[in-house]
Amino acid sequence: MGRPGLIGMAARTAVVAGTATAVSGNVARRQQNRANEQNEAQAYEQQQAYEQQQAAMAPPPAAAPAATDTVGQIQRLAELKAQGLLSEEEFTAAKAKLLG
């Protein structure tokens, strides 16, 4: 059994080439998966940072103006009194209650 013939050599070369192609395909696929995972992690971190930045920049909720509301309620009571729906005593008592 000496050296392999031309067909044996071609077959061995084909096996080696096929194995090299399969291995390089797996390596490339693994590298691509790692790159994708890193990109996803970076995108997630950027999204979190953006959301924190937006939350920090949001203005605080405005407080309801209590004085304007009290004045408006007294004006409504005066209108009811003017229409005859409230007596002077009822108007005075309701106004005193609103003013504390």
mmCIF file of N, CA and C in Angstrom:
data_model
loop_
_atom_site.group_PDB
_atom_site.id
_atom_site.type_symbol
_atom_site.label_atom_id
_atom_site.label_comp_id
_atom_site.label_asym_id
_atom_site.label_seq_id
_atom_site.Cartn_x
_atom_site.Cartn_y
_atom_site.Cartn_z
ATOM 1 N N MET A 1 0.835 -1.157 0.000
ATOM 2 C CA MET A 1 0.000 0.000 0.000
ATOM 3 C C MET A 1 0.886 1.228 0.000
ATOM 4 N N GLY A 2 1.331 1.769 -0.742
ATOM 5 C CA GLY A 2 2.177 2.937 -0.792
ATOM 6 C C GLY A 2 1.374 4.213 -0.700
ATOM 7 N N ARG A 3 1.761 5.067 -1.487
ATOM 8 C CA ARG A 3 1.076 6.360 -1.495
ATOM 9 C C ARG A 3 -0.289 6.227 -2.152
ATOM 10 N N PRO A 4 -1.242 7.113 -1.719
ATOM 11 C CA PRO A 4 -2.556 7.050 -2.341
ATOM 12 C C PRO A 4 -2.496 7.578 -3.763
ATOM 13 N N GLY A 5 -3.415 7.131 -4.550
ATOM 14 C CA GLY A 5 -3.470 7.573 -5.930
ATOM 15 C C GLY A 5 -4.053 8.963 -6.051
ATOM 16 N N LEU A 6 -4.216 9.375 -7.282
ATOM 17 C CA LEU A 6 -4.731 10.704 -7.573
ATOM 18 C C LEU A 6 -6.135 10.889 -7.005
ATOM 19 N N ILE A 7 -6.991 9.912 -7.115
ATOM 20 C CA ILE A 7 -8.376 10.008 -6.610
ATOM 21 C C ILE A 7 -8.374 10.068 -5.086
ATOM 22 N N GLY A 8 -7.511 9.267 -4.460
ATOM 23 C CA GLY A 8 -7.420 9.297 -2.994
ATOM 24 C C GLY A 8 -6.952 10.656 -2.498
ATOM 25 N N MET A 9 -5.977 11.235 -3.192
ATOM 26 C CA MET A 9 -5.457 12.544 -2.819
ATOM 27 C C MET A 9 -6.541 13.616 -2.992
ATOM 28 N N ALA A 10 -7.303 13.552 -4.078
ATOM 29 C CA ALA A 10 -8.382 14.512 -4.317
ATOM 30 C C ALA A 10 -9.458 14.379 -3.249
ATOM 31 N N ALA A 11 -9.777 13.137 -2.852
ATOM 32 C CA ALA A 11 -10.793 12.913 -1.823
ATOM 33 C C ALA A 11 -10.325 13.483 -0.490
ATOM 34 N N ARG A 12 -9.066 13.248 -0.143
ATOM 35 C CA ARG A 12 -8.528 13.756 1.120
ATOM 36 C C ARG A 12 -8.540 15.287 1.105
ATOM 37 N N THR A 13 -8.170 15.886 0.008
ATOM 38 C CA THR A 13 -8.173 17.342 -0.119
ATOM 39 C C THR A 13 -9.591 17.887 0.022
ATOM 40 N N ALA A 14 -10.563 17.203 -0.557
ATOM 41 C CA ALA A 14 -11.957 17.640 -0.462
ATOM 42 C C ALA A 14 -12.443 17.583 0.976
ATOM 43 N N VAL A 15 -12.068 16.530 1.703
ATOM 44 C CA VAL A 15 -12.474 16.402 3.106
ATOM 45 C C VAL A 15 -11.853 17.524 3.936
ATOM 46 N N VAL A 16 -10.584 17.770 3.728
ATOM 47 C CA VAL A 16 -9.904 18.833 4.477
ATOM 48 C C VAL A 16 -10.532 20.185 4.153
ATOM 49 N N ALA A 17 -10.803 20.458 2.893
ATOM 50 C CA ALA A 17 -11.401 21.733 2.498
ATOM 51 C C ALA A 17 -12.806 21.878 3.068
ATOM 52 N N GLY A 18 -13.587 20.804 3.039
ATOM 53 C CA GLY A 18 -14.945 20.850 3.585
ATOM 54 C C GLY A 18 -14.931 21.090 5.085
ATOM 55 N N THR A 19 -14.020 20.437 5.785
ATOM 56 C CA THR A 19 -13.904 20.635 7.231
ATOM 57 C C THR A 19 -13.498 22.074 7.539
ATOM 58 N N ALA A 20 -12.552 22.601 6.794
ATOM 59 C CA ALA A 20 -12.110 23.979 7.017
ATOM 60 C C ALA A 20 -13.252 24.957 6.775
ATOM 61 N N THR A 21 -14.041 24.716 5.758
ATOM 62 C CA THR A 21 -15.180 25.593 5.463
ATOM 63 C C THR A 21 -16.204 25.547 6.587
ATOM 64 N N ALA A 22 -16.499 24.342 7.087
ATOM 65 C CA ALA A 22 -17.478 24.199 8.169
ATOM 66 C C ALA A 22 -16.992 24.890 9.429
ATOM 67 N N VAL A 23 -15.714 24.703 9.755
ATOM 68 C CA VAL A 23 -15.157 25.314 10.962
ATOM 69 C C VAL A 23 -15.164 26.835 10.832
ATOM 70 N N SER A 24 -14.754 27.354 9.690
ATOM 71 C CA SER A 24 -14.723 28.804 9.540
ATOM 72 C C SER A 24 -16.142 29.376 9.566
ATOM 73 N N GLY A 25 -17.128 28.639 9.047
ATOM 74 C CA GLY A 25 -18.523 29.088 9.110
ATOM 75 C C GLY A 25 -19.009 29.164 10.548
ATOM 76 N N ASN A 26 -18.638 28.156 11.368
ATOM 77 C CA ASN A 26 -19.034 28.174 12.779
ATOM 78 C C ASN A 26 -18.368 29.321 13.532
ATOM 79 N N VAL A 27 -17.097 29.547 13.239
ATOM 80 C CA VAL A 27 -16.382 30.643 13.890
ATOM 81 C C VAL A 27 -17.023 31.982 13.517
ATOM 82 N N ALA A 28 -17.318 32.162 12.250
ATOM 83 C CA ALA A 28 -17.936 33.416 11.802
ATOM 84 C C ALA A 28 -19.316 33.601 12.441
ATOM 85 N N ARG A 29 -20.078 32.526 12.539
ATOM 86 C CA ARG A 29 -21.421 32.600 13.137
ATOM 87 C C ARG A 29 -21.318 32.949 14.628
ATOM 88 N N ARG A 30 -20.359 32.339 15.328
ATOM 89 C CA ARG A 30 -20.167 32.632 16.741
ATOM 90 C C ARG A 30 -19.747 34.092 16.948
ATOM 91 N N GLN A 31 -18.851 34.578 16.116
ATOM 92 C CA GLN A 31 -18.421 35.975 16.215
ATOM 93 C C GLN A 31 -19.587 36.923 15.950
ATOM 94 N N GLN A 32 -20.428 36.580 14.985
ATOM 95 C CA GLN A 32 -21.587 37.418 14.667
ATOM 96 C C GLN A 32 -22.566 37.430 15.835
ATOM 97 N N ASN A 33 -22.776 36.271 16.455
ATOM 98 C CA ASN A 33 -23.685 36.210 17.607
ATOM 99 C C ASN A 33 -23.161 37.054 18.761
ATOM 100 N N ARG A 34 -21.849 36.977 19.009
ATOM 101 C CA ARG A 34 -21.268 37.801 20.081
ATOM 102 C C ARG A 34 -21.421 39.279 19.775
ATOM 103 N N ALA A 35 -21.187 39.662 18.541
ATOM 104 C CA ALA A 35 -21.324 41.066 18.151
ATOM 105 C C ALA A 35 -22.775 41.519 18.318
ATOM 106 N N ASN A 36 -23.720 40.669 17.936
ATOM 107 C CA ASN A 36 -25.135 41.011 18.099
ATOM 108 C C ASN A 36 -25.490 41.188 19.571
ATOM 109 N N GLU A 37 -24.987 40.297 20.430
ATOM 110 C CA GLU A 37 -25.267 40.411 21.864
ATOM 111 C C GLU A 37 -24.694 41.703 22.430
ATOM 112 N N GLN A 38 -23.482 42.050 22.010
ATOM 113 C CA GLN A 38 -22.879 43.296 22.483
ATOM 114 C C GLN A 38 -23.678 44.501 22.005
ATOM 115 N N ASN A 39 -24.127 44.484 20.765
ATOM 116 C CA ASN A 39 -24.922 45.593 20.233
ATOM 117 C C ASN A 39 -26.240 45.731 20.975
ATOM 118 N N GLU A 40 -26.869 44.591 21.279
ATOM 119 C CA GLU A 40 -28.133 44.632 22.019
ATOM 120 C C GLU A 40 -27.920 45.188 23.422
ATOM 121 N N ALA A 41 -26.822 44.780 24.068
ATOM 122 C CA ALA A 41 -26.529 45.280 25.410
ATOM 123 C C ALA A 41 -26.287 46.792 25.377
ATOM 124 N N GLN A 42 -25.541 47.251 24.382
ATOM 125 C CA GLN A 42 -25.287 48.688 24.267
ATOM 126 C C GLN A 42 -26.572 49.454 23.993
ATOM 127 N N ALA A 43 -27.427 48.912 23.139
ATOM 128 C CA ALA A 43 -28.695 49.574 22.830
ATOM 129 C C ALA A 43 -29.569 49.653 24.079
ATOM 130 N N TYR A 44 -29.577 48.589 24.880
ATOM 131 C CA TYR A 44 -30.367 48.577 26.118
ATOM 132 C C TYR A 44 -29.842 49.628 27.090
ATOM 133 N N GLU A 45 -28.518 49.697 27.242
ATOM 134 C CA GLU A 45 -27.926 50.683 28.140
ATOM 135 C C GLU A 45 -28.224 52.103 27.666
ATOM 136 N N GLN A 46 -28.163 52.336 26.372
ATOM 137 C CA GLN A 46 -28.459 53.661 25.832
ATOM 138 C C GLN A 46 -29.916 54.024 26.066
ATOM 139 N N GLN A 47 -30.807 53.042 25.903
ATOM 140 C CA GLN A 47 -32.234 53.278 26.133
ATOM 141 C C GLN A 47 -32.485 53.640 27.599
ATOM 142 N N GLN A 48 -31.823 52.911 28.505
ATOM 143 C CA GLN A 48 -31.987 53.196 29.933
ATOM 144 C C GLN A 48 -31.473 54.593 30.267
ATOM 145 N N ALA A 49 -30.323 54.953 29.719
ATOM 146 C CA ALA A 49 -29.760 56.280 29.967
ATOM 147 C C ALA A 49 -30.680 57.367 29.416
ATOM 148 N N TYR A 50 -31.240 57.134 28.233
ATOM 149 C CA TYR A 50 -32.161 58.100 27.628
ATOM 150 C C TYR A 50 -33.402 58.275 28.499
ATOM 151 N N GLU A 51 -33.961 57.171 28.975
ATOM 152 C CA GLU A 51 -35.168 57.254 29.807
ATOM 153 C C GLU A 51 -34.877 57.982 31.112
ATOM 154 N N GLN A 52 -33.697 57.728 31.711
ATOM 155 C CA GLN A 52 -33.336 58.433 32.936
ATOM 156 C C GLN A 52 -33.161 59.922 32.670
ATOM 157 N N GLN A 53 -32.569 60.252 31.539
ATOM 158 C CA GLN A 53 -32.372 61.650 31.180
ATOM 159 C C GLN A 53 -33.717 62.345 30.978
ATOM 160 N N GLN A 54 -34.646 61.673 30.306
ATOM 161 C CA GLN A 54 -35.967 62.256 30.076
ATOM 162 C C GLN A 54 -36.708 62.439 31.392
ATOM 163 N N ALA A 55 -36.575 61.472 32.300
ATOM 164 C CA ALA A 55 -37.243 61.584 33.594
ATOM 165 C C ALA A 55 -36.665 62.751 34.401
ATOM 166 N N ALA A 56 -35.354 62.962 34.289
ATOM 167 C CA ALA A 56 -34.725 64.058 35.031
ATOM 168 C C ALA A 56 -35.123 65.415 34.452
ATOM 169 N N MET A 57 -35.377 65.467 33.156
ATOM 170 C CA MET A 57 -35.714 66.731 32.512
ATOM 171 C C MET A 57 -37.202 67.072 32.618
ATOM 172 N N ALA A 58 -38.028 66.120 32.990
ATOM 173 C CA ALA A 58 -39.475 66.361 33.065
ATOM 174 C C ALA A 58 -39.770 67.371 34.168
ATOM 175 N N PRO A 59 -40.595 68.350 33.883
ATOM 176 C CA PRO A 59 -40.917 69.340 34.915
ATOM 177 C C PRO A 59 -41.797 68.702 35.991
ATOM 178 N N PRO A 60 -41.672 69.160 37.220
ATOM 179 C CA PRO A 60 -42.520 68.621 38.280
ATOM 180 C C PRO A 60 -43.974 69.016 38.035
ATOM 181 N N PRO A 61 -44.889 68.203 38.489
ATOM 182 C CA PRO A 61 -46.304 68.550 38.274
ATOM 183 C C PRO A 61 -46.651 69.854 38.986
ATOM 184 N N ALA A 62 -47.424 70.673 38.321
ATOM 185 C CA ALA A 62 -47.806 71.970 38.869
ATOM 186 C C ALA A 62 -48.850 71.800 39.963
ATOM 187 N N ALA A 63 -48.678 72.542 41.027
ATOM 188 C CA ALA A 63 -49.634 72.497 42.124
ATOM 189 C C ALA A 63 -50.857 73.328 41.745
ATOM 190 N N ALA A 64 -52.004 72.872 42.170
ATOM 191 C CA ALA A 64 -53.239 73.598 41.882
ATOM 192 C C ALA A 64 -53.244 74.887 42.699
ATOM 193 N N PRO A 65 -53.542 75.995 42.070
ATOM 194 C CA PRO A 65 -53.559 77.266 42.804
ATOM 195 C C PRO A 65 -54.760 77.314 43.746
ATOM 196 N N ALA A 66 -54.483 77.235 45.041
ATOM 197 C CA ALA A 66 -55.544 77.180 46.043
ATOM 198 C C ALA A 66 -56.274 78.519 46.150
ATOM 199 N N ALA A 67 -55.531 79.622 46.055
ATOM 200 C CA ALA A 67 -56.161 80.933 46.212
ATOM 201 C C ALA A 67 -57.168 81.202 45.100
ATOM 202 N N THR A 68 -56.813 80.870 43.875
ATOM 203 C CA THR A 68 -57.713 81.094 42.750
ATOM 204 C C THR A 68 -58.962 80.237 42.894
ATOM 205 N N ASP A 69 -58.790 79.016 43.376
ATOM 206 C CA ASP A 69 -59.926 78.118 43.552
ATOM 207 C C ASP A 69 -60.865 78.656 44.625
ATOM 208 N N THR A 70 -60.311 79.161 45.719
ATOM 209 C CA THR A 70 -61.133 79.703 46.803
ATOM 210 C C THR A 70 -61.901 80.928 46.316
ATOM 211 N N VAL A 71 -61.229 81.779 45.594
ATOM 212 C CA VAL A 71 -61.896 82.975 45.060
ATOM 213 C C VAL A 71 -63.021 82.566 44.111
ATOM 214 N N GLY A 72 -62.754 81.589 43.262
ATOM 215 C CA GLY A 72 -63.782 81.117 42.334
ATOM 216 C C GLY A 72 -64.994 80.546 43.057
ATOM 217 N N GLN A 73 -64.736 79.815 44.154
ATOM 218 C CA GLN A 73 -65.859 79.253 44.910
ATOM 219 C C GLN A 73 -66.670 80.348 45.591
ATOM 220 N N ILE A 74 -65.983 81.357 46.098
ATOM 221 C CA ILE A 74 -66.710 82.475 46.732
ATOM 222 C C ILE A 74 -67.533 83.218 45.684
ATOM 223 N N GLN A 75 -66.978 83.378 44.484
ATOM 224 C CA GLN A 75 -67.736 84.029 43.418
ATOM 225 C C GLN A 75 -68.977 83.214 43.064
ATOM 226 N N ARG A 76 -68.857 81.887 43.020
ATOM 227 C CA ARG A 76 -70.037 81.055 42.727
ATOM 228 C C ARG A 76 -71.081 81.180 43.829
ATOM 229 N N LEU A 77 -70.610 81.240 45.086
ATOM 230 C CA LEU A 77 -71.550 81.424 46.192
ATOM 231 C C LEU A 77 -72.263 82.771 46.076
ATOM 232 N N ALA A 78 -71.520 83.817 45.669
ATOM 233 C CA ALA A 78 -72.128 85.143 45.510
ATOM 234 C C ALA A 78 -73.170 85.121 44.401
ATOM 235 N N GLU A 79 -72.885 84.378 43.324
ATOM 236 C CA GLU A 79 -73.860 84.261 42.238
ATOM 237 C C GLU A 79 -75.132 83.555 42.716
ATOM 238 N N LEU A 80 -74.941 82.488 43.509
ATOM 239 C CA LEU A 80 -76.115 81.779 44.053
ATOM 240 C C LEU A 80 -76.931 82.693 44.989
ATOM 241 N N LYS A 81 -76.206 83.515 45.759
ATOM 242 C CA LYS A 81 -76.891 84.452 46.648
ATOM 243 C C LYS A 81 -77.654 85.492 45.834
ATOM 244 N N ALA A 82 -77.012 85.985 44.751
ATOM 245 C CA ALA A 82 -77.652 86.986 43.902
ATOM 246 C C ALA A 82 -78.883 86.413 43.215
ATOM 247 N N GLN A 83 -78.869 85.128 42.895
ATOM 248 C CA GLN A 83 -80.018 84.487 42.258
ATOM 249 C C GLN A 83 -81.115 84.160 43.262
ATOM 250 N N GLY A 84 -80.813 84.352 44.560
ATOM 251 C CA GLY A 84 -81.813 84.088 45.581
ATOM 252 C C GLY A 84 -81.820 82.641 46.050
ATOM 253 N N LEU A 85 -80.829 81.867 45.649
ATOM 254 C CA LEU A 85 -80.781 80.466 46.059
ATOM 255 C C LEU A 85 -80.113 80.278 47.421
ATOM 256 N N LEU A 86 -79.362 81.294 47.866
ATOM 257 C CA LEU A 86 -78.739 81.259 49.191
ATOM 258 C C LEU A 86 -79.166 82.496 49.967
ATOM 259 N N SER A 87 -79.382 82.292 51.257
ATOM 260 C CA SER A 87 -79.689 83.447 52.119
ATOM 261 C C SER A 87 -78.366 84.094 52.537
ATOM 262 N N GLU A 88 -78.468 85.261 53.167
ATOM 263 C CA GLU A 88 -77.264 85.960 53.638
ATOM 264 C C GLU A 88 -76.518 85.122 54.662
ATOM 265 N N GLU A 89 -77.246 84.448 55.556
ATOM 266 C CA GLU A 89 -76.612 83.624 56.585
ATOM 267 C C GLU A 89 -75.895 82.421 55.961
ATOM 268 N N GLU A 90 -76.539 81.784 54.967
ATOM 269 C CA GLU A 90 -75.919 80.630 54.297
ATOM 270 C C GLU A 90 -74.651 81.058 53.537
ATOM 271 N N PHE A 91 -74.746 82.220 52.887
ATOM 272 C CA PHE A 91 -73.593 82.729 52.152
ATOM 273 C C PHE A 91 -72.432 83.018 53.105
ATOM 274 N N THR A 92 -72.725 83.683 54.220
ATOM 275 C CA THR A 92 -71.692 84.034 55.194
ATOM 276 C C THR A 92 -71.060 82.774 55.789
ATOM 277 N N ALA A 93 -71.897 81.781 56.100
ATOM 278 C CA ALA A 93 -71.376 80.547 56.705
ATOM 279 C C ALA A 93 -70.499 79.774 55.703
ATOM 280 N N ALA A 94 -70.933 79.696 54.466
ATOM 281 C CA ALA A 94 -70.154 78.989 53.453
ATOM 282 C C ALA A 94 -68.848 79.725 53.166
ATOM 283 N N LYS A 95 -68.882 81.054 53.135
ATOM 284 C CA LYS A 95 -67.679 81.849 52.894
ATOM 285 C C LYS A 95 -66.695 81.677 54.037
ATOM 286 N N ALA A 96 -67.194 81.674 55.265
ATOM 287 C CA ALA A 96 -66.317 81.492 56.432
ATOM 288 C C ALA A 96 -65.665 80.106 56.410
ATOM 289 N N LYS A 97 -66.432 79.109 55.977
ATOM 290 C CA LYS A 97 -65.908 77.751 55.888
ATOM 291 C C LYS A 97 -64.786 77.669 54.834
ATOM 292 N N LEU A 98 -64.974 78.337 53.704
ATOM 293 C CA LEU A 98 -63.960 78.328 52.653
ATOM 294 C C LEU A 98 -62.686 79.055 53.092
ATOM 295 N N LEU A 99 -62.854 80.159 53.803
ATOM 296 C CA LEU A 99 -61.688 80.944 54.210
ATOM 297 C C LEU A 99 -60.966 80.344 55.414
ATOM 298 N N GLY A 100 -61.569 79.348 56.036
ATOM 299 C CA GLY A 100 -60.909 78.614 57.111
ATOM 300 C C GLY A 100 -61.157 79.216 58.419
#
